Amino acid sequence: MQGLDFAVIAPYWDLLLIGAWWTAVLTVSAGVLSFVFGILFAVTVLYAPAILAYPVRAFMWLFMGTPLLLQLFLIYFGLVQIGIDIPALAAGIVGLGMHFAVYNADVIRAGIVAVDVGQTEGARSIGFGKWQTLRYVVIPQAIRNTAPPIGSNVIALLKESSIVSVIGIAELVHSAQLAISETFRPFEFYITAAALYYILNLVLEAALHRFERHVEVSR
Amino acid sequence: MSTQRPMVEVRGARKSFGAVEVLKGIDLSVERGQIVAIIGPSGSGKSTLLRSINHLETLNGGEVWLDGVQVNQPLNGQAFERHINKVRQQMGMVFQHFNLFPHLTVIENITMGPVILKGMAKAEARALAHGLLSKVGLADKIDAYPSRLSGGQKQRVAIARALAMQPKVMLFDEATSALDPELVDEVNAVMKQLAAEHMTMLIVTHEMRFAGEVADRVLFMDGGVVVEEGPPADIFRAPQKERTRSFLKKYLSA
Ligand SMILES: Nc1ncnc2c1ncn2[C@@H]1O[C@H](COP(=O)(O)OP(=O)(O)O)[C@@H](O)[C@H]1O
Ligand SMILES: [Mg+2]
């Protein structure tokens, strides 16, 4: 049995911080992607003609019903076969982004449906068109009303982002594993990685809380 | 010729919800600057008529005209969408439940239409909104969110929002019915002010006294038809039809 010695971390501190940085980059990029596509999917499913709505619905169903790991493998290794060669980082962002976009879309779709019909009538009575009404009145309110569940999805995204280590992206877990393979000190490095995740989580939650508070006054 | 053209004209309006016919052939004409009050029991089709005028409901038969332009033109798809959006810009609608946009401040609620739909410069729209808010007595609420306002204040903002589009006609659907009694007067005062400025108005209301004070003409609806219409003095003091009499008796005794 080895004793615990966190001094082993010191030479790998850079590596871990760079890993944490990439985790943050992945979370923010995939988070933005999942938010934008969450709205697009929700609107498509609700309002687009069947020729668009059905494929998106099928896509959502597929992404909800299969493991994220499989989706990543499909995007990174599978697409090459049909000539689409995506760098690992892009594949990770797209995979995570689409996976969570589908969950956001589900939440936002319910949020859109829940906006009072009087809001639409108010906008239409002024002369706003269907899409203008969605863009300026309905969607902003749907987003505000669903901010808490969308926030939980972003928190989940931060944690799930570690899965992209399997396609070789040097995010936090990947960095920790690299350090462990050289030092054979799994406990110290995993605990340190966990602490770094916790800090990222705190930052993210603070940002989400700010947004929710801002949104609270305008509901 | 154009001076004789009514501002709003409804001809033979029919509307069914499923098997139930709610408007059974309504004719109505409102002259420029005229104020018409629509009264009648709950469920008689007053809201449906008003909503049909600005095409929130689609008529099954009949025509609606605004200042010489047919509102429910037989256009299809995108062409109708463009047409109706233009027409609606010229009609202000005030709802029982205000329908203010809760995610926008008072001034944003008001400037949104002119800025986005008319391409008005932001500064100009703000000046316009400021003037309208002063007019409805809410200049101090300019940056408040609707959730911070009382019902009466909300409704006054909603009126300002509609006026910001400089409409040719204002449609009021029970604008004070959702308000606590002590807040009714402040909204009625704004409507009276509009009346004094000769705004063309169609007012659905349960307040007979207010209708009598403000309207040039009162229209009594029941069961999807106009039972009787005339100057308020005639309708309220000497109604000709039994249905009007029994309706008014219920209201005036209450
Ligand atoms: N969207 C709708 N679907 C079905 N029935 C409706 C709808 N809107 C109104 N109605 C019915 O039409 C009738 C007239 O309603 P309305 O125009 O709201 O009356 P009023 O405003 O005079 O109280 C009522 O019986 C009401 O239940
Ligand atoms: Mg009504």
XYZ file of C-alpha atoms and ligand atoms in Angstrom:
501
model
C 0.000 0.000 0.000
C 1.144 3.518 -0.866
C 0.538 6.499 1.368
C -1.160 9.527 -0.133
C 1.148 12.231 -1.350
C -0.347 15.167 -3.166
C 3.114 16.497 -3.892
C 3.098 14.204 -6.939
C 0.618 16.625 -8.513
C 3.051 19.528 -8.674
C 4.912 18.665 -11.900
C 1.595 17.891 -13.613
C -0.242 21.006 -12.512
C 0.120 22.613 -15.963
C -1.226 19.508 -17.632
C -4.239 19.424 -15.333
C -4.996 23.115 -15.774
C -4.778 22.769 -19.534
C -7.151 19.819 -19.227
C -9.539 21.944 -17.161
C -9.249 24.696 -19.772
C -10.285 22.300 -22.550
C -13.142 21.029 -20.421
C -14.301 24.632 -20.074
C -13.911 25.216 -23.814
C -15.883 22.073 -24.595
C -18.632 22.976 -22.136
C -19.016 26.530 -23.394
C -18.863 25.667 -27.109
C -21.084 22.612 -26.847
C -23.341 24.560 -24.458
C -23.855 27.373 -26.960
C -24.373 24.856 -29.760
C -26.869 22.878 -27.698
C -28.764 26.064 -26.847
C -28.970 27.388 -30.398
C -29.860 24.008 -31.881
C -32.221 23.326 -28.998
C -34.237 26.361 -30.094
C -33.965 25.467 -33.790
C -35.090 21.887 -33.203
C -37.960 22.936 -30.951
C -39.232 25.478 -33.483
C -38.813 23.045 -36.363
C -40.689 20.281 -34.602
C -43.520 22.644 -33.704
C -43.885 24.863 -36.750
C -41.912 23.672 -39.757
C -43.565 21.733 -42.576
C -43.564 17.961 -42.141
C -40.713 17.528 -44.597
C -38.439 19.262 -42.072
C -40.220 18.448 -38.837
C -40.200 14.673 -39.283
C -36.466 14.275 -39.929
C -35.716 16.488 -36.927
C -38.102 14.502 -34.793
C -36.409 11.284 -35.919
C -33.009 12.800 -35.197
C -34.154 13.810 -31.707
C -35.569 10.396 -31.043
C -32.325 8.776 -32.184
C -30.165 11.016 -30.021
C -32.342 10.485 -26.980
C -32.498 6.737 -27.414
C -28.811 5.975 -27.887
C -25.709 6.393 -25.699
C -23.606 9.535 -26.053
C -20.542 7.315 -26.427
C -22.015 5.666 -29.491
C -22.933 9.051 -30.953
C -19.354 10.268 -30.535
C -17.918 7.153 -32.137
C -20.345 7.532 -34.993
C -19.391 11.166 -35.584
C -15.645 10.680 -35.156
C -14.966 7.232 -36.582
C -18.116 6.531 -38.587
C -18.361 9.678 -40.690
C -14.780 9.282 -41.974
C -15.984 6.269 -43.868
C -18.356 8.406 -45.922
C -15.676 11.014 -46.469
C -16.441 13.380 -43.598
C -13.255 13.701 -41.601
C -13.782 15.843 -38.518
C -10.977 16.746 -36.095
C -11.432 15.217 -32.652
C -12.185 18.496 -30.896
C -14.840 19.458 -33.431
C -16.340 15.971 -33.243
C -16.448 16.244 -29.447
C -18.136 19.648 -29.544
C -20.641 18.589 -32.186
C -21.381 15.294 -30.435
C -21.898 16.865 -27.019
C -23.686 19.837 -28.556
C -26.182 17.747 -30.497
C -26.737 15.340 -27.639
C -27.720 18.165 -25.305
C -29.464 20.132 -28.038
C -31.977 17.331 -28.174
C -32.643 17.559 -24.451
C -32.836 21.354 -24.604
C -35.201 21.118 -27.562
C -37.540 18.962 -25.526
C -37.556 21.475 -22.680
C -37.880 24.516 -24.952
C -40.670 22.933 -26.978
C -42.688 22.468 -23.792
C -41.779 26.035 -22.824
C -43.027 27.432 -26.128
C -46.306 25.561 -25.889
C -46.779 26.878 -22.344
C -46.535 30.554 -23.347
C -49.998 32.057 -23.038
C -51.851 32.368 -26.340
C -52.631 35.963 -25.349
C -48.967 36.759 -25.947
C -49.200 35.623 -29.539
C -52.472 37.477 -30.005
C -51.001 40.612 -28.477
C -48.096 40.505 -30.915
C -50.185 39.576 -33.944
C -52.682 42.347 -33.169
C -49.876 44.904 -33.452
C -48.982 43.510 -36.866
C -46.117 41.129 -36.105
C -45.880 38.137 -38.409
C -45.765 34.534 -37.261
C -41.978 34.316 -37.194
C -41.523 37.771 -35.716
C -43.938 36.815 -32.958
C -41.960 33.668 -32.252
C -38.641 35.457 -32.331
C -39.470 38.540 -30.307
C -42.251 37.380 -28.003
C -42.723 33.633 -27.629
C -39.196 32.228 -27.676
C -37.698 34.799 -25.296
C -40.422 33.943 -22.800
C -40.066 30.200 -23.344
C -36.323 30.516 -22.665
C -36.922 32.535 -19.510
C -39.496 30.085 -18.226
C -37.265 27.102 -18.892
C -34.003 28.632 -17.669
C -33.716 26.263 -14.662
C -33.975 22.973 -16.613
C -31.747 24.339 -19.383
C -29.275 25.283 -16.650
C -29.328 21.718 -15.306
C -28.606 20.482 -18.809
C -25.538 22.705 -19.012
C -24.324 21.391 -15.633
C -24.858 17.851 -16.896
C -22.974 18.786 -20.064
C -19.971 19.922 -18.014
C -19.823 16.571 -16.276
C -20.559 14.455 -19.326
C -17.928 16.276 -21.358
C -15.292 13.932 -19.901
C -16.555 11.245 -22.239
C -14.786 12.879 -25.187
C -11.496 11.670 -23.676
C -12.243 8.414 -25.513
C -11.656 10.090 -28.860
C -8.398 11.565 -27.597
C -9.400 15.078 -26.591
C -7.070 16.259 -23.844
C -9.746 17.468 -21.460
C -9.513 17.155 -17.690
C -10.088 13.420 -17.233
C -7.821 12.677 -20.166
C -5.057 14.799 -18.624
C -5.486 13.111 -15.282
C -5.205 9.713 -16.942
C -2.083 10.765 -18.759
C -0.505 11.864 -15.474
C -1.583 8.634 -13.798
C -0.029 6.535 -16.565
C 3.289 8.166 -15.738
C 3.046 8.307 -11.944
C 0.744 5.373 -11.063
C -1.016 7.662 -8.599
C -4.700 7.402 -9.549
C -6.107 8.550 -6.231
C -4.280 11.877 -6.048
C -4.946 12.775 -9.641
C -8.591 11.747 -9.727
C -9.251 13.636 -6.502
C -7.534 16.695 -7.918
C -9.491 16.384 -11.160
C -12.678 16.088 -9.109
C -11.776 19.264 -7.231
C -11.193 21.084 -10.513
C -14.581 19.897 -11.815
C -16.132 21.159 -8.639
C -14.597 24.603 -9.172
C -15.761 24.685 -12.804
C -19.184 23.711 -11.555
C -19.252 26.565 -9.049
C -18.308 29.070 -11.721
C -20.954 27.701 -14.075
C -23.634 27.718 -11.401
C -22.800 31.280 -10.452
C -23.162 32.315 -14.087
C -26.459 30.447 -14.412
C -27.777 31.987 -11.212
C -26.982 35.440 -12.441
C -28.880 34.729 -15.614
C -31.849 33.274 -13.736
C -32.009 36.238 -11.384
C -31.896 38.621 -14.311
C -34.690 36.664 -15.919
C -36.739 36.520 -12.744
C -37.622 40.223 -12.788
C -38.813 40.027 -16.356
C -41.405 37.308 -16.148
C -66.503 60.051 -51.624
C -63.650 59.000 -49.355
C -65.005 61.155 -46.564
C -68.205 59.124 -46.621
C -66.432 55.787 -46.516
C -66.894 54.164 -43.107
C -63.754 53.514 -41.090
C -64.898 50.029 -40.174
C -67.509 48.059 -41.987
C -68.736 44.553 -41.305
C -71.125 42.917 -43.756
C -72.983 39.703 -43.082
C -70.366 38.336 -40.693
C -70.821 34.663 -39.856
C -68.671 32.602 -37.574
C -69.063 29.085 -36.228
C -67.032 27.167 -33.712
C -67.644 23.565 -34.694
C -71.384 23.145 -35.044
C -72.194 26.235 -33.010
C -72.865 29.420 -34.944
C -71.661 32.299 -32.807
C -72.089 35.170 -35.286
C -75.228 34.853 -37.365
C -74.854 37.578 -39.941
C -73.651 40.804 -38.365
C -73.718 44.146 -40.138
C -71.921 47.063 -38.613
C -70.609 50.352 -39.815
C -68.440 52.768 -37.860
C -67.786 56.216 -39.221
C -64.483 57.986 -38.886
C -64.217 59.385 -35.366
C -67.287 57.545 -34.201
C -67.428 55.590 -30.965
C -69.540 52.477 -30.884
C -70.156 50.538 -27.703
C -71.129 46.881 -27.961
C -73.106 45.478 -25.074
C -74.830 42.181 -24.510
C -74.895 39.116 -22.314
C -71.880 36.881 -21.877
C -71.499 34.477 -24.789
C -73.443 36.636 -27.229
C -70.476 36.905 -29.602
C -69.102 40.359 -28.753
C -65.501 39.236 -28.431
C -65.752 37.044 -31.492
C -67.009 40.013 -33.517
C -64.186 42.257 -32.328
C -61.586 39.543 -32.872
C -62.943 38.889 -36.350
C -62.503 42.534 -37.244
C -58.768 42.215 -36.777
C -58.757 38.643 -38.009
C -57.780 36.935 -34.788
C -60.801 34.852 -35.744
C -61.437 33.874 -39.345
C -64.996 34.468 -40.468
C -66.903 31.681 -42.188
C -68.841 34.229 -44.200
C -69.123 37.937 -44.726
C -66.647 40.746 -45.101
C -64.703 43.115 -42.898
C -63.434 46.409 -44.283
C -61.076 48.934 -42.761
C -61.016 52.357 -44.351
C -61.842 50.989 -47.769
C -59.537 47.957 -47.601
C -60.976 44.498 -47.179
C -59.441 42.877 -44.111
C -60.426 39.282 -44.872
C -59.332 39.297 -48.484
C -59.353 35.969 -50.267
C -55.574 35.818 -50.633
C -53.601 32.731 -49.849
C -50.573 31.834 -47.765
C -47.764 34.363 -47.722
C -49.740 36.999 -49.603
C -52.457 37.000 -46.972
C -49.903 36.980 -44.167
C -48.274 40.120 -45.578
C -51.641 41.758 -46.137
C -53.031 41.055 -42.673
C -49.848 42.180 -40.923
C -50.113 45.529 -42.709
C -53.817 45.848 -41.886
C -53.316 44.995 -38.228
C -50.745 47.745 -37.882
C -53.632 50.137 -38.490
C -55.888 48.650 -35.805
C -55.126 48.851 -32.122
C -56.518 46.044 -29.995
C -56.854 46.146 -26.226
C -57.518 42.872 -24.449
C -59.231 42.055 -21.195
C -56.014 40.532 -19.854
C -53.701 43.231 -21.246
C -51.355 40.797 -23.004
C -48.329 42.948 -22.292
C -45.001 41.279 -22.987
C -43.641 40.409 -19.538
C -40.047 40.009 -20.701
C -39.886 43.597 -21.913
C -39.970 46.842 -19.980
C -42.849 49.247 -20.369
C -41.028 51.361 -22.921
C -39.815 48.310 -24.840
C -43.383 47.047 -25.014
C -44.351 50.318 -26.658
C -41.385 50.925 -28.967
C -41.166 47.368 -30.258
C -43.922 47.743 -32.861
C -42.824 51.072 -34.343
C -39.147 50.057 -34.391
C -39.488 46.585 -35.849
C -42.549 47.000 -38.039
C -42.227 50.586 -39.175
C -38.453 50.882 -39.042
C -38.719 53.916 -36.795
C -35.422 55.098 -35.297
C -35.038 54.013 -31.662
C -34.709 57.570 -30.369
C -37.811 58.662 -32.217
C -39.741 55.653 -30.921
C -38.637 56.388 -27.377
C -39.814 59.965 -27.695
C -43.134 58.750 -29.055
C -43.465 56.218 -26.219
C -42.561 58.832 -23.659
C -45.291 61.107 -24.940
C -47.847 58.313 -24.879
C -46.857 57.269 -21.367
C -47.250 60.833 -20.161
C -50.639 60.905 -21.794
C -51.774 57.778 -19.917
C -50.149 59.060 -16.728
C -47.319 56.544 -16.465
C -44.206 58.483 -17.421
C -42.578 57.326 -14.176
C -43.008 53.631 -15.071
C -41.025 53.838 -18.265
C -38.377 51.273 -17.297
C -40.548 49.057 -15.101
C -41.404 45.499 -16.040
C -45.131 44.762 -16.391
C -45.024 42.419 -13.389
C -44.409 45.482 -11.202
C -47.565 47.265 -12.360
C -51.140 47.187 -11.120
C -53.858 45.971 -13.475
C -54.967 49.494 -14.255
C -51.407 50.535 -15.018
C -50.909 47.480 -17.217
C -53.989 48.294 -19.209
C -52.912 51.883 -19.691
C -49.544 50.666 -20.980
C -51.379 48.283 -23.305
C -53.379 51.203 -24.661
C -50.182 53.199 -25.152
C -48.640 50.232 -26.939
C -51.558 50.083 -29.344
C -51.539 53.857 -29.885
C -47.826 53.790 -30.712
C -48.702 52.242 -34.058
C -50.888 55.276 -34.786
C -53.892 53.129 -35.591
C -56.958 54.242 -37.505
C -59.242 52.497 -35.045
C -59.016 51.150 -31.518
C -60.795 47.944 -30.511
C -61.410 47.420 -26.802
C -62.550 44.017 -25.573
C -63.741 44.454 -21.996
C -60.676 46.502 -21.166
C -61.728 46.954 -17.537
C -63.392 43.615 -16.754
C -60.295 42.071 -15.195
C -59.589 45.095 -13.010
C -60.321 45.700 -9.361
C -63.211 48.199 -9.194
C -61.033 51.020 -7.888
C -58.771 50.753 -10.961
C -61.530 50.954 -13.550
C -61.786 54.739 -13.637
C -58.154 55.383 -14.522
C -58.532 53.235 -17.631
C -61.899 54.703 -18.528
C -60.386 58.166 -18.214
C -57.805 57.302 -20.872
C -60.522 56.005 -23.174
C -62.538 59.171 -22.644
C -59.515 61.217 -23.544
C -59.185 59.265 -26.790
C -62.856 59.893 -27.416
C -62.284 63.615 -26.979
C -59.537 63.381 -29.605
C -62.008 61.726 -31.996
C -60.292 58.375 -32.151
C -62.530 55.877 -33.915
C -63.352 53.233 -31.329
C -65.246 50.000 -30.935
C -65.748 49.251 -27.277
C -67.076 45.996 -25.898
C -68.106 46.708 -22.332
C -70.242 45.634 -19.413
C -70.277 49.123 -17.980
C -73.510 50.678 -19.120
C -72.821 54.003 -17.504
C -69.485 54.310 -19.267
C -71.017 53.230 -22.575
C -73.675 55.881 -22.140
C -71.110 58.577 -21.449
C -68.631 57.822 -24.183
C -70.450 56.199 -27.088
C -72.104 57.849 -30.062
C -73.930 54.631 -30.733
C -74.729 51.542 -28.707
C -75.163 48.121 -30.201
C -76.932 45.409 -28.243
C -75.950 41.863 -29.230
C -77.582 38.635 -28.151
C -77.230 35.130 -29.531
C -74.925 36.161 -32.345
C -77.118 38.884 -33.809
C -77.418 42.613 -33.349
C -80.768 42.897 -31.620
C -80.944 46.642 -31.470
C -78.766 49.672 -32.035
C -79.001 53.415 -31.682
C -77.856 56.436 -29.721
C -77.215 55.641 -26.056
C -80.164 57.755 -24.961
C -82.544 55.609 -27.033
C -81.019 52.254 -26.158
C -80.765 52.902 -22.434
C -83.958 54.953 -21.881
C -86.299 53.653 -24.519
C -85.212 50.231 -25.785
C -87.573 48.897 -28.453
C -86.920 45.182 -28.083
C -87.946 42.992 -25.198
C -84.527 41.255 -25.110
C -82.787 44.602 -24.727
C -85.168 45.639 -21.964
C -84.693 42.484 -19.920
C -80.918 42.619 -20.364
C -80.747 46.238 -19.246
C -83.093 45.645 -16.352
C -80.726 43.019 -15.018
C -77.751 45.358 -15.390
C -79.238 48.566 -14.166
C -80.765 46.964 -11.111
C -77.445 45.330 -10.242
N -62.217 29.552 -29.659
C -63.477 29.153 -29.384
N -63.826 27.859 -29.549
C -65.072 27.450 -29.305
N -66.071 28.245 -28.888
C -65.782 29.538 -28.711
C -64.479 30.060 -28.950
N -64.511 31.384 -28.685
C -65.761 31.678 -28.304
N -66.538 30.571 -28.316
C -67.961 30.525 -28.001
O -68.619 31.489 -28.788
C -69.612 32.112 -28.058
C -69.431 33.602 -28.084
O -68.269 33.904 -27.385
P -67.734 35.377 -27.206
O -67.612 36.024 -28.530
O -66.506 35.293 -26.390
O -68.896 36.049 -26.368
P -68.881 37.362 -25.503
O -67.617 38.086 -25.759
O -70.095 38.117 -25.945
O -69.013 36.934 -24.079
C -69.606 31.533 -26.662
O -70.582 30.539 -26.578
C -68.234 30.922 -26.570
O -68.250 29.806 -25.727
Mg -66.067 38.529 -24.414
